[in-house]
Coordinates of C-alpha atoms in Angstrom, one line a residue:
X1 CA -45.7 6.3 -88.7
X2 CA -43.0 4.8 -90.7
X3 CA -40.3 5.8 -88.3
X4 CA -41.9 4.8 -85.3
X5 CA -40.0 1.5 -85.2
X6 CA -36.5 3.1 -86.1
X7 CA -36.8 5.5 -83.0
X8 CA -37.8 2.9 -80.5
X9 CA -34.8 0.7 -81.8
X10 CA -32.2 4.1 -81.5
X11 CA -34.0 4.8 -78.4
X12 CA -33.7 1.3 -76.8
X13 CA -29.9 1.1 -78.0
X14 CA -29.0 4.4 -76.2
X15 CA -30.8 3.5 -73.1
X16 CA -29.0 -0.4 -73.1
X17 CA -25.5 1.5 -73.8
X18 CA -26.5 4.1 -71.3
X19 CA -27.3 1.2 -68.6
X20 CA -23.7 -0.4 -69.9
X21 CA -21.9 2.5 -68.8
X22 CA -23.5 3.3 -65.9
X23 CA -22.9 -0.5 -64.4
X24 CA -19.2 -0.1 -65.5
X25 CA -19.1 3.2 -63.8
X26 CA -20.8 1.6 -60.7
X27 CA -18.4 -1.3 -60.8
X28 CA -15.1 0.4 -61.2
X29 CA -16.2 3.7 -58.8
X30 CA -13.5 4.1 -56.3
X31 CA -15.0 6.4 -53.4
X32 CA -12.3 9.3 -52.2
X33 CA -12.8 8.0 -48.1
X34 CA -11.2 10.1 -46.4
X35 CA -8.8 8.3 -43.9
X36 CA -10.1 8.2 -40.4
X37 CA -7.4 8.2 -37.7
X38 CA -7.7 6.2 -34.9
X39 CA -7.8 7.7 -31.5
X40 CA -6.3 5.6 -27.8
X41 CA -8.5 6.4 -24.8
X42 CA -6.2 9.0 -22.5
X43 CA -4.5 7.4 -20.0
X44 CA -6.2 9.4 -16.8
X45 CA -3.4 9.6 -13.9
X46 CA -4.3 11.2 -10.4
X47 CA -1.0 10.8 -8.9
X48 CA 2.0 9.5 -9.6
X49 CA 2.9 5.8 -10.4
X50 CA 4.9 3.7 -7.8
X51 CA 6.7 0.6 -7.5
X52 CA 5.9 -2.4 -5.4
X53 CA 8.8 -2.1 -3.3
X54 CA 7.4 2.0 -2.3
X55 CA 4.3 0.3 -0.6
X56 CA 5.9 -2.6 1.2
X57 CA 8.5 -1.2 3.3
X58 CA 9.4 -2.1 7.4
X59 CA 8.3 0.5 10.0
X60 CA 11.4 -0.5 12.2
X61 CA 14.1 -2.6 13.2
X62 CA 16.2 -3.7 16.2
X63 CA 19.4 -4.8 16.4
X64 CA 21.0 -7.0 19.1
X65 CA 24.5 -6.6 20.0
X66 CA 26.6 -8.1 23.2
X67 CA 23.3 -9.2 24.7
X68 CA 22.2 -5.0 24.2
X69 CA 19.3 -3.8 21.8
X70 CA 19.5 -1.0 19.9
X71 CA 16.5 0.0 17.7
X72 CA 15.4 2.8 14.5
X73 CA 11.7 3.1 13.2
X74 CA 13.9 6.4 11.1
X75 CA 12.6 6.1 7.1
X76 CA 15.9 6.4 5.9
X77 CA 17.2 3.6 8.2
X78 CA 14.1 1.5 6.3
X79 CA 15.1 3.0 3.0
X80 CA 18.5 1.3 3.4
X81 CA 17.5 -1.7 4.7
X82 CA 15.3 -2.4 1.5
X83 CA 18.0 -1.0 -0.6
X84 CA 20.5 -3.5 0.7
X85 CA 18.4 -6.4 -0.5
X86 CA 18.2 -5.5 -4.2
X87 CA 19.8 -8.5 -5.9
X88 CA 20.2 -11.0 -2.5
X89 CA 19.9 -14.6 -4.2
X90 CA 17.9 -16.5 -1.5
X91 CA 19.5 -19.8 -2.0
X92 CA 16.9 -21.7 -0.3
X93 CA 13.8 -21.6 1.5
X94 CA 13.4 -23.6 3.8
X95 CA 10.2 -24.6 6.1
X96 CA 11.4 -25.3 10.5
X97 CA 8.5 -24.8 12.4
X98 CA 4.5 -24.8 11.7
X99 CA 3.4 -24.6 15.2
X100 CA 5.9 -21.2 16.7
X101 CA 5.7 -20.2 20.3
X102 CA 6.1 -16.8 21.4
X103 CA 9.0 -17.9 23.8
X104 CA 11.3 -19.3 20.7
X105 CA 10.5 -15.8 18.5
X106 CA 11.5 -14.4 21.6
X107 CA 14.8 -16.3 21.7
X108 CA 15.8 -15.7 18.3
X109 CA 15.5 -12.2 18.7
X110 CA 17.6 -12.0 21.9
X111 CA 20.5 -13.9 20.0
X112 CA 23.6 -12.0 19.3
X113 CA 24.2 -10.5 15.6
X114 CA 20.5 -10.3 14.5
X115 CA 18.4 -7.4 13.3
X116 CA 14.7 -8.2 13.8
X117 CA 13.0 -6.1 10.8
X118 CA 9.1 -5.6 11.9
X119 CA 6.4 -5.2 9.1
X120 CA 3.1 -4.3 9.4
X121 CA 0.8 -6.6 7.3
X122 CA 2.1 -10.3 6.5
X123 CA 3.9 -10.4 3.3
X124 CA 3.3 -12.6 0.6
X125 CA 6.8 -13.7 -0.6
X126 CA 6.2 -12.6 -4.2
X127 CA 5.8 -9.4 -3.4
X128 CA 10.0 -9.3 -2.7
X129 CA 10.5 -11.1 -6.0
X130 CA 11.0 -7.6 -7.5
X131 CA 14.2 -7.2 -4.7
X132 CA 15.1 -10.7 -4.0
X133 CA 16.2 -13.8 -7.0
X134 CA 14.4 -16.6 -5.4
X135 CA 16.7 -19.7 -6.2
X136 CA 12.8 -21.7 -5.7
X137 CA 11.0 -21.5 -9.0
X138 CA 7.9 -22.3 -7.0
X139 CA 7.5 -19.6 -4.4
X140 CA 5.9 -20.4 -1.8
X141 CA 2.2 -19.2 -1.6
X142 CA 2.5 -18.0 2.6
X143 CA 3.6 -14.7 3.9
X144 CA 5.6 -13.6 7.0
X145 CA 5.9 -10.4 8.9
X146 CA 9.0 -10.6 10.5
X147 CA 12.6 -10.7 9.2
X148 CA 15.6 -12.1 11.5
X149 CA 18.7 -11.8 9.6
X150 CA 21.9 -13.8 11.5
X151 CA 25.4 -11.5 10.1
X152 CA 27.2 -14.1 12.4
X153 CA 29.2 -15.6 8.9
X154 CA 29.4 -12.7 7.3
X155 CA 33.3 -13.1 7.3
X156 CA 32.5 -16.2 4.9
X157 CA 30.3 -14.0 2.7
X158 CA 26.8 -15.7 4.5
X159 CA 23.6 -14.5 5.7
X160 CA 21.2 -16.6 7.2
X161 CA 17.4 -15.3 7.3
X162 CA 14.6 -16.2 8.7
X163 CA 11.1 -15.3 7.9
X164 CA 8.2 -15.3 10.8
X165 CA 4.2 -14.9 10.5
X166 CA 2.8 -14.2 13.4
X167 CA -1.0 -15.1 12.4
X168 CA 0.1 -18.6 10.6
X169 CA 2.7 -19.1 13.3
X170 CA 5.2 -20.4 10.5
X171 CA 8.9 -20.1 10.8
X172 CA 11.0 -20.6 7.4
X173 CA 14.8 -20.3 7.2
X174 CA 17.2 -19.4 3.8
X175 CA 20.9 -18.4 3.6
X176 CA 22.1 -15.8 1.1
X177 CA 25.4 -15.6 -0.1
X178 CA 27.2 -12.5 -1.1
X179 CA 30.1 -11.6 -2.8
X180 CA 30.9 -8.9 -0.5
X181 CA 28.8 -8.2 2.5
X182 CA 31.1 -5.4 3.5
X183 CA 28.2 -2.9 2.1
X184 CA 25.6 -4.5 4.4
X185 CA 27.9 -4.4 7.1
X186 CA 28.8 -0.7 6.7
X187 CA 25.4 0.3 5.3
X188 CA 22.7 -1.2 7.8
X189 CA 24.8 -3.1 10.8
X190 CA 27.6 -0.3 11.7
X191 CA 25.1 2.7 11.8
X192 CA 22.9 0.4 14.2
X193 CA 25.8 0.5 16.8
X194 CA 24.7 4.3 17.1
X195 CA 21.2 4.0 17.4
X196 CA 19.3 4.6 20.4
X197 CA 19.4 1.5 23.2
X198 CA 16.1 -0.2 23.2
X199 CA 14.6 -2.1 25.9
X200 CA 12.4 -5.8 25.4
X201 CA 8.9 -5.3 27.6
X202 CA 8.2 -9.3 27.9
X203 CA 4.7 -10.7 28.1
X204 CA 4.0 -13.9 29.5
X205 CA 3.1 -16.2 26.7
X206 CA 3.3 -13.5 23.9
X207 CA 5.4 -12.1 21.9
X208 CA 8.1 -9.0 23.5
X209 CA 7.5 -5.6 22.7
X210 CA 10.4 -3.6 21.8
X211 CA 10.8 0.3 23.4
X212 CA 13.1 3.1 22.8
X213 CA 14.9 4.5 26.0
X214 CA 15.3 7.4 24.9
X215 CA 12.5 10.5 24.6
X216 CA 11.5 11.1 20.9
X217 CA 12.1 14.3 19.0
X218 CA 9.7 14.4 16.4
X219 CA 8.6 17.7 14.2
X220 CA 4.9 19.0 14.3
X221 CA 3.6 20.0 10.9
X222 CA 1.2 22.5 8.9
X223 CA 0.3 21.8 5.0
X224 CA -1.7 23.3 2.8
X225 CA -3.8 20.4 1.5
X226 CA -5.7 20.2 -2.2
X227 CA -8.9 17.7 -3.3
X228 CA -8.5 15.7 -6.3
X229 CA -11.5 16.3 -8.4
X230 CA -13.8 13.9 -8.4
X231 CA -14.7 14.2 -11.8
X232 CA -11.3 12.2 -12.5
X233 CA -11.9 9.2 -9.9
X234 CA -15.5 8.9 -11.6
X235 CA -13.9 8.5 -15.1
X236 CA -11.5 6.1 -13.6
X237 CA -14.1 4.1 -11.9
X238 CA -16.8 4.0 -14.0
X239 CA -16.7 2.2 -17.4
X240 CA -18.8 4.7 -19.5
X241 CA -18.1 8.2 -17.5
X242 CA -20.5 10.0 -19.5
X243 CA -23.8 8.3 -18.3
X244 CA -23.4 8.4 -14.7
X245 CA -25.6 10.3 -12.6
X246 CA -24.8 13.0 -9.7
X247 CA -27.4 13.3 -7.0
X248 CA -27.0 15.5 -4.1
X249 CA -28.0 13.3 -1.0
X250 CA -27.2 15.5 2.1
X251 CA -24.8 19.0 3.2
X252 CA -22.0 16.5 3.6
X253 CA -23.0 13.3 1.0
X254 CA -22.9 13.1 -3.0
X255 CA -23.1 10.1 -5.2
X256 CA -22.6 8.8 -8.3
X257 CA -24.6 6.3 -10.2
X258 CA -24.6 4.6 -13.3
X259 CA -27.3 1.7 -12.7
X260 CA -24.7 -1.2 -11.8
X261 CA -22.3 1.0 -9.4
X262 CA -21.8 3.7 -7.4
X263 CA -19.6 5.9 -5.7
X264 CA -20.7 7.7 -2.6
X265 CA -18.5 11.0 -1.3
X266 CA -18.4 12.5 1.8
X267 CA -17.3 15.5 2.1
X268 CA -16.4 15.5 5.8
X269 CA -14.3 12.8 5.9
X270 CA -12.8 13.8 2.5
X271 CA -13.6 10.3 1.2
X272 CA -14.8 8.3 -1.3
X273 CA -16.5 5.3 -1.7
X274 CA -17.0 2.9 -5.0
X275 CA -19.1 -0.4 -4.6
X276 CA -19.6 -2.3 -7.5
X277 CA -22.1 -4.9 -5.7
X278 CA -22.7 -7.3 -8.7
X279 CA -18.7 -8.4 -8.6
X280 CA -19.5 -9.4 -4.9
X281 CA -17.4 -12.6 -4.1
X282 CA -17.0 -15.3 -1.4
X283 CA -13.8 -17.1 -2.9
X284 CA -10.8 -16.6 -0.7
X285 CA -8.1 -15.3 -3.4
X286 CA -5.0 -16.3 -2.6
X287 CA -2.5 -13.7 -0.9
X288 CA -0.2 -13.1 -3.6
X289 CA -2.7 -13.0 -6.1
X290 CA -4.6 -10.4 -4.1
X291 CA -2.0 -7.9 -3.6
X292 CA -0.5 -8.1 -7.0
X293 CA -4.5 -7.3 -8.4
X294 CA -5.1 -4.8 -5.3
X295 CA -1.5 -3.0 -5.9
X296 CA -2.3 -3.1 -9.5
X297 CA -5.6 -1.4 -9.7
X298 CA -5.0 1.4 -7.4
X299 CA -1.4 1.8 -9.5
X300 CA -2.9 2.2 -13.1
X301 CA -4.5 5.5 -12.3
X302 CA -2.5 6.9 -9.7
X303 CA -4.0 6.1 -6.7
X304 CA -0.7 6.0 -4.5
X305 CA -1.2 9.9 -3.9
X306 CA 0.9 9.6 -1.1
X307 CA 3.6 7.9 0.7
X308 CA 0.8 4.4 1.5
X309 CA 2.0 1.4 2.9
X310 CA 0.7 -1.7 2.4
X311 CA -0.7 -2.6 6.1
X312 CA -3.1 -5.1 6.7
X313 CA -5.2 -8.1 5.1
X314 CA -8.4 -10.0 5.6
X315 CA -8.4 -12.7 3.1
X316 CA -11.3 -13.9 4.8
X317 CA -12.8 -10.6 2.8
X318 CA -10.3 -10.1 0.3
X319 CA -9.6 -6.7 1.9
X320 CA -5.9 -5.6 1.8
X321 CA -5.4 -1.5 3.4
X322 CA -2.8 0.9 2.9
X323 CA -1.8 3.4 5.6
X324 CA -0.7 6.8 5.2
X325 CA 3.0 7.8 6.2
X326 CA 4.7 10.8 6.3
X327 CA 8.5 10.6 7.3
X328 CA 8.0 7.2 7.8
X329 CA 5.7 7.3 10.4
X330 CA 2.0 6.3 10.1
X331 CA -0.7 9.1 10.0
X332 CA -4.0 8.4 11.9
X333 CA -7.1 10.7 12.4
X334 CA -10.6 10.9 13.8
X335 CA -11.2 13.5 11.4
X336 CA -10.6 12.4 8.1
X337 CA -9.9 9.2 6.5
X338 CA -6.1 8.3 6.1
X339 CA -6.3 5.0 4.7
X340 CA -7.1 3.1 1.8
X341 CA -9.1 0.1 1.6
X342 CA -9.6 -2.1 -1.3
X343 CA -12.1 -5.1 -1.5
X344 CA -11.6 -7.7 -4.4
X345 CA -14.7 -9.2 -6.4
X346 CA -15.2 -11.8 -8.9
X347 CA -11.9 -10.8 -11.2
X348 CA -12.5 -7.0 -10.4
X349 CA -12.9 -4.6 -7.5
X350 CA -16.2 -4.9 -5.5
X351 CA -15.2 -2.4 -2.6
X352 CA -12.6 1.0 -2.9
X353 CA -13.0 3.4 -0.1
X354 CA -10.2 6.1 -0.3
X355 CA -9.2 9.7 0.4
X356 CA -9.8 12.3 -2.2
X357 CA -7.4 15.1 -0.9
X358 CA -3.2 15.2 -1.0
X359 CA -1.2 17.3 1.1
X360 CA 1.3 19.6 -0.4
X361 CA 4.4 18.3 0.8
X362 CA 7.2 20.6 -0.9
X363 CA 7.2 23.5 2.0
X364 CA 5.3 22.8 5.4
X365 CA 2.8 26.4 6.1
X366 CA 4.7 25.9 9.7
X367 CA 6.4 23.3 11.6
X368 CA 7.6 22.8 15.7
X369 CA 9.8 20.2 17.5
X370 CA 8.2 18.3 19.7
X371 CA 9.4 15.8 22.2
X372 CA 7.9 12.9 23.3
X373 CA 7.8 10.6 26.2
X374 CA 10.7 7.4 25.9
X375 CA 8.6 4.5 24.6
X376 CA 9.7 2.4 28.0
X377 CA 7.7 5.7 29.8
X378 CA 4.6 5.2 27.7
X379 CA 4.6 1.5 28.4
X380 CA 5.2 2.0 32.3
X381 CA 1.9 4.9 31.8
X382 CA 0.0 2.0 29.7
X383 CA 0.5 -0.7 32.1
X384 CA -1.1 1.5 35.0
X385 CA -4.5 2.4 33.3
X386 CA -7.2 -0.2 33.6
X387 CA -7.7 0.4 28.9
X388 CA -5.7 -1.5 27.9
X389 CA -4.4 -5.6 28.4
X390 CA -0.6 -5.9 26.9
X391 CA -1.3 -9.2 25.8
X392 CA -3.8 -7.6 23.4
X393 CA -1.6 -5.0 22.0
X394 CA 0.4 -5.4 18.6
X395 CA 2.9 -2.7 19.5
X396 CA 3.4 1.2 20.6
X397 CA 4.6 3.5 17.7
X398 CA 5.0 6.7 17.2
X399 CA 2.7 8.2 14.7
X400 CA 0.9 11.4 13.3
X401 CA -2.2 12.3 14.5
X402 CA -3.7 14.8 11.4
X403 CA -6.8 17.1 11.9
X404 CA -7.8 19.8 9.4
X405 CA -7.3 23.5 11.2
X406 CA -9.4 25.9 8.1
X407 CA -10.6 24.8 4.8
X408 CA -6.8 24.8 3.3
X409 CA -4.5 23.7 6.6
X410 CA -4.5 20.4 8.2
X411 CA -1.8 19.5 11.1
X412 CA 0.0 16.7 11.3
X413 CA 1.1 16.4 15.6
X414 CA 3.4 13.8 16.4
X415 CA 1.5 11.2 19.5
X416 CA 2.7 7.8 20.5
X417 CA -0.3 5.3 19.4
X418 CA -1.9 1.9 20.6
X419 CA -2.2 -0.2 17.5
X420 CA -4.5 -3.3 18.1
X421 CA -5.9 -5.3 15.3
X422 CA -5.3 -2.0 12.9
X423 CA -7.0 0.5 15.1
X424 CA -5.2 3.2 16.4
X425 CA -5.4 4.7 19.7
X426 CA -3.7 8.4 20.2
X427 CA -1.7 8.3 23.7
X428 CA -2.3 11.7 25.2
X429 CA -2.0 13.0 29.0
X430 CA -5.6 13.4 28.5
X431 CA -5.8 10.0 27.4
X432 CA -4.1 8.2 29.6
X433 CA -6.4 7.2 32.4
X434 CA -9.4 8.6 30.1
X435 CA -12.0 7.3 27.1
X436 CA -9.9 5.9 24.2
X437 CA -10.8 6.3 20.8
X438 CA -9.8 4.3 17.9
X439 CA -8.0 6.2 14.9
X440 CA -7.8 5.0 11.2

């Protein structure tokens, strides 16, 4: 019994030294972590990326020389056109007329030395801060849809332009100087001198139309076509890919759900549409604004799969389309969709309704020249039928009508259209004097 007291003191001294250690060992432990890397979420591209200036472009122009039009709608023509403007320093914008008749347009037009350049969808002027230097800080928040441009100075190095809406009726006027205008002169104005003669249609109390003489040789084509998988649109569209749901709704209709949105696919139409209805807004965005957002969400994954132009706007419903073109000319069809429509929300999309497939440009399966009526033949045939009111037509173009011959071949048919508040009617023989039927 007599070294009961030793142990317990050893014993307690080892366990106190023991607890020492083990708090030293706790406090100075340095854990081997190994080093984690850090991972970016993979860019997802559909298509290729484009510039602003690829989706707003002119679909033709007419020139007017010793009281004689001559007119293009060729893309290369339009590629020039914009190409000469890269770097024009617009010294001044300058508002003349809020109220514009249809009779003064008309008279500016007719004016010697002028090109008239027609685009589709009113442009906000923003979007041509990429190709013009704006000498204005503040550019003004309007658009236009028209370009005169007066070469009468050029000999002084001077430009005078003049921008046109049609819906706001708003005329503004701005000079550029150049430091040589010999490449505009030689680039856009002498080739016009060879262009085909056009002819003004006038309409009492609206706006000319503007019609080639000449009949139109156009090429029919045949291309293989491919569908984008839709697994990549969903994991661009969808925030968290991985819990949205597929469901099977018809032969011809799929969607995809994740509880907030969804994006419906139909399978006839080769379309898709996303709706993300909680994003739902009434605020009218302004126009630059809208295209900037609009241009920049379809851009970030690719959405341009295609030569789209920017076309139309509603900013009523903050809805801005893109059309389909091919060789410069717009592509319509009752069979599948050829369009893209975007719908802003509340700081985000609320509506995207789009085609899923691409054709394969590089070789045609088979192509054929075709020849069409003069444009002054298809008005004289247009003014006959009891369809259509000239005063309610925005113009006559020639386009491509596309339908989809087997499951790998669509054909793309040259067809001089109607185009009326952004429908599209296809001019046939059948047609004319027949049912119409609107084309997107």
């Amino acid at each position: 019994m007599k070294y009961i007291e030793p142990v317990k003191s050893v014993v307690l001294f080892l366990l106190v030294m023991l607890s020492v250690i083990l708090t030293f060992i706790i406090w100075t432990y340095t854990p081997d972590y190994k080093i984690i890397e850090q991972t970016e979420g993979k860019e997802i591209l559909i298509g290729s990326q484009k510039r602003m200036e690829d989706i707003i472009r002119p679909y033709k122009a007419i020139y007017r020389f010793d009281e004689e039009f001559t007119g293009t709608a060729s893309n290369g023509a339009m590629k020039d056109i914009m190409k000469a403007f890269q770097g024009w320093n617009i010294l001044d914008l300058v508002p003349i007329n809020n109220n514009l008749t249809a009779n003064y347009v008309n008279e500016m037009i007719r004016t010697n030395n002028r090109m008239t350049i027609f685009f589709t969808g009113e442009i906000p002027y923003s979007a041509f801060s990429s190709i013009f230097q704006f000498a204005d800080k503040e550019i003004p928040e309007t658009t236009f849809n028209r370009m005169i441009i007066d070469w009468t100075n050029y000999g002084n190095k001077e430009l005078q332009i003049f921008f046109i809406s049609s819906n706001n009726k708003t005329l503004m006027r701005s000079r550029v100087s150049l430091q040589n205008t010999n490449p505009f002169i030689r680039d856009v104005i002498e080739p016009a001198k060879t262009y085909s003669a056009f002819k003004e249609i006038e309409r009492e109390g609206f706006t000319s139309l503007y019609m080639p003489n000449d009949k139109i040789e156009s090429t029919k084509y045949m291309y293989t076509f491919i569908e984008e998988p839709l697994e990549s649109f969903k994991n661009v569209l969808f925030p968290n890919p991985n819990i949205v749901q597929r469901s099977i709704e018809s032969a011809m209709t799929e969607k995809y759900q994740d509880g907030k949105s969804r994006m419906t696919v139909d399978s006839n139409l080769k379309s898709l549409t996303y709706v993300y209805p909680a994003v739902e807004s009434s605020a009218i965005i302004e126009p630059s604004k809208l295209l900037k957002d609009s241009f920049e969400f379809i851009n970030e994954h690719g959405g341009f799969t295609a030569d789209y132009r920017y076309v139309s706007k509603n900013t009523n419903k903050n809805q801005l389309e893109y059309q389909q073109y091919l060789q410069g000319l717009p592509v319509y069809s009752d069979q599948v969709i050829s369009k893209i429509t975007t719908v802003w929300g509340d700081n985000v999309i609320f509506r995207y309704k789009r085609p899923y497939y691409s054709l394969v440009f590089d070789i045609p399966t088979e192509k054929e020249i075709k020849e069409l009526p003069s444009g002054v033949e298809i008005l004289e045939k247009i003014q006959q039928l009891n369809n259509f009111v000239l005063s309610d037509i925005d113009d006559v173009v020639v386009g491509y009508y596309l339908k989809q011959d087997s499951t790998s071949i669509m054909t793309l048919e040259p067809c001089w259209f109607v185009v009326h508040n952004g429908i599209a009617t296809k001019l046939t023989p059948e047609l004319l004097g027949g049912v119409v039927n609107g084309l997107e």
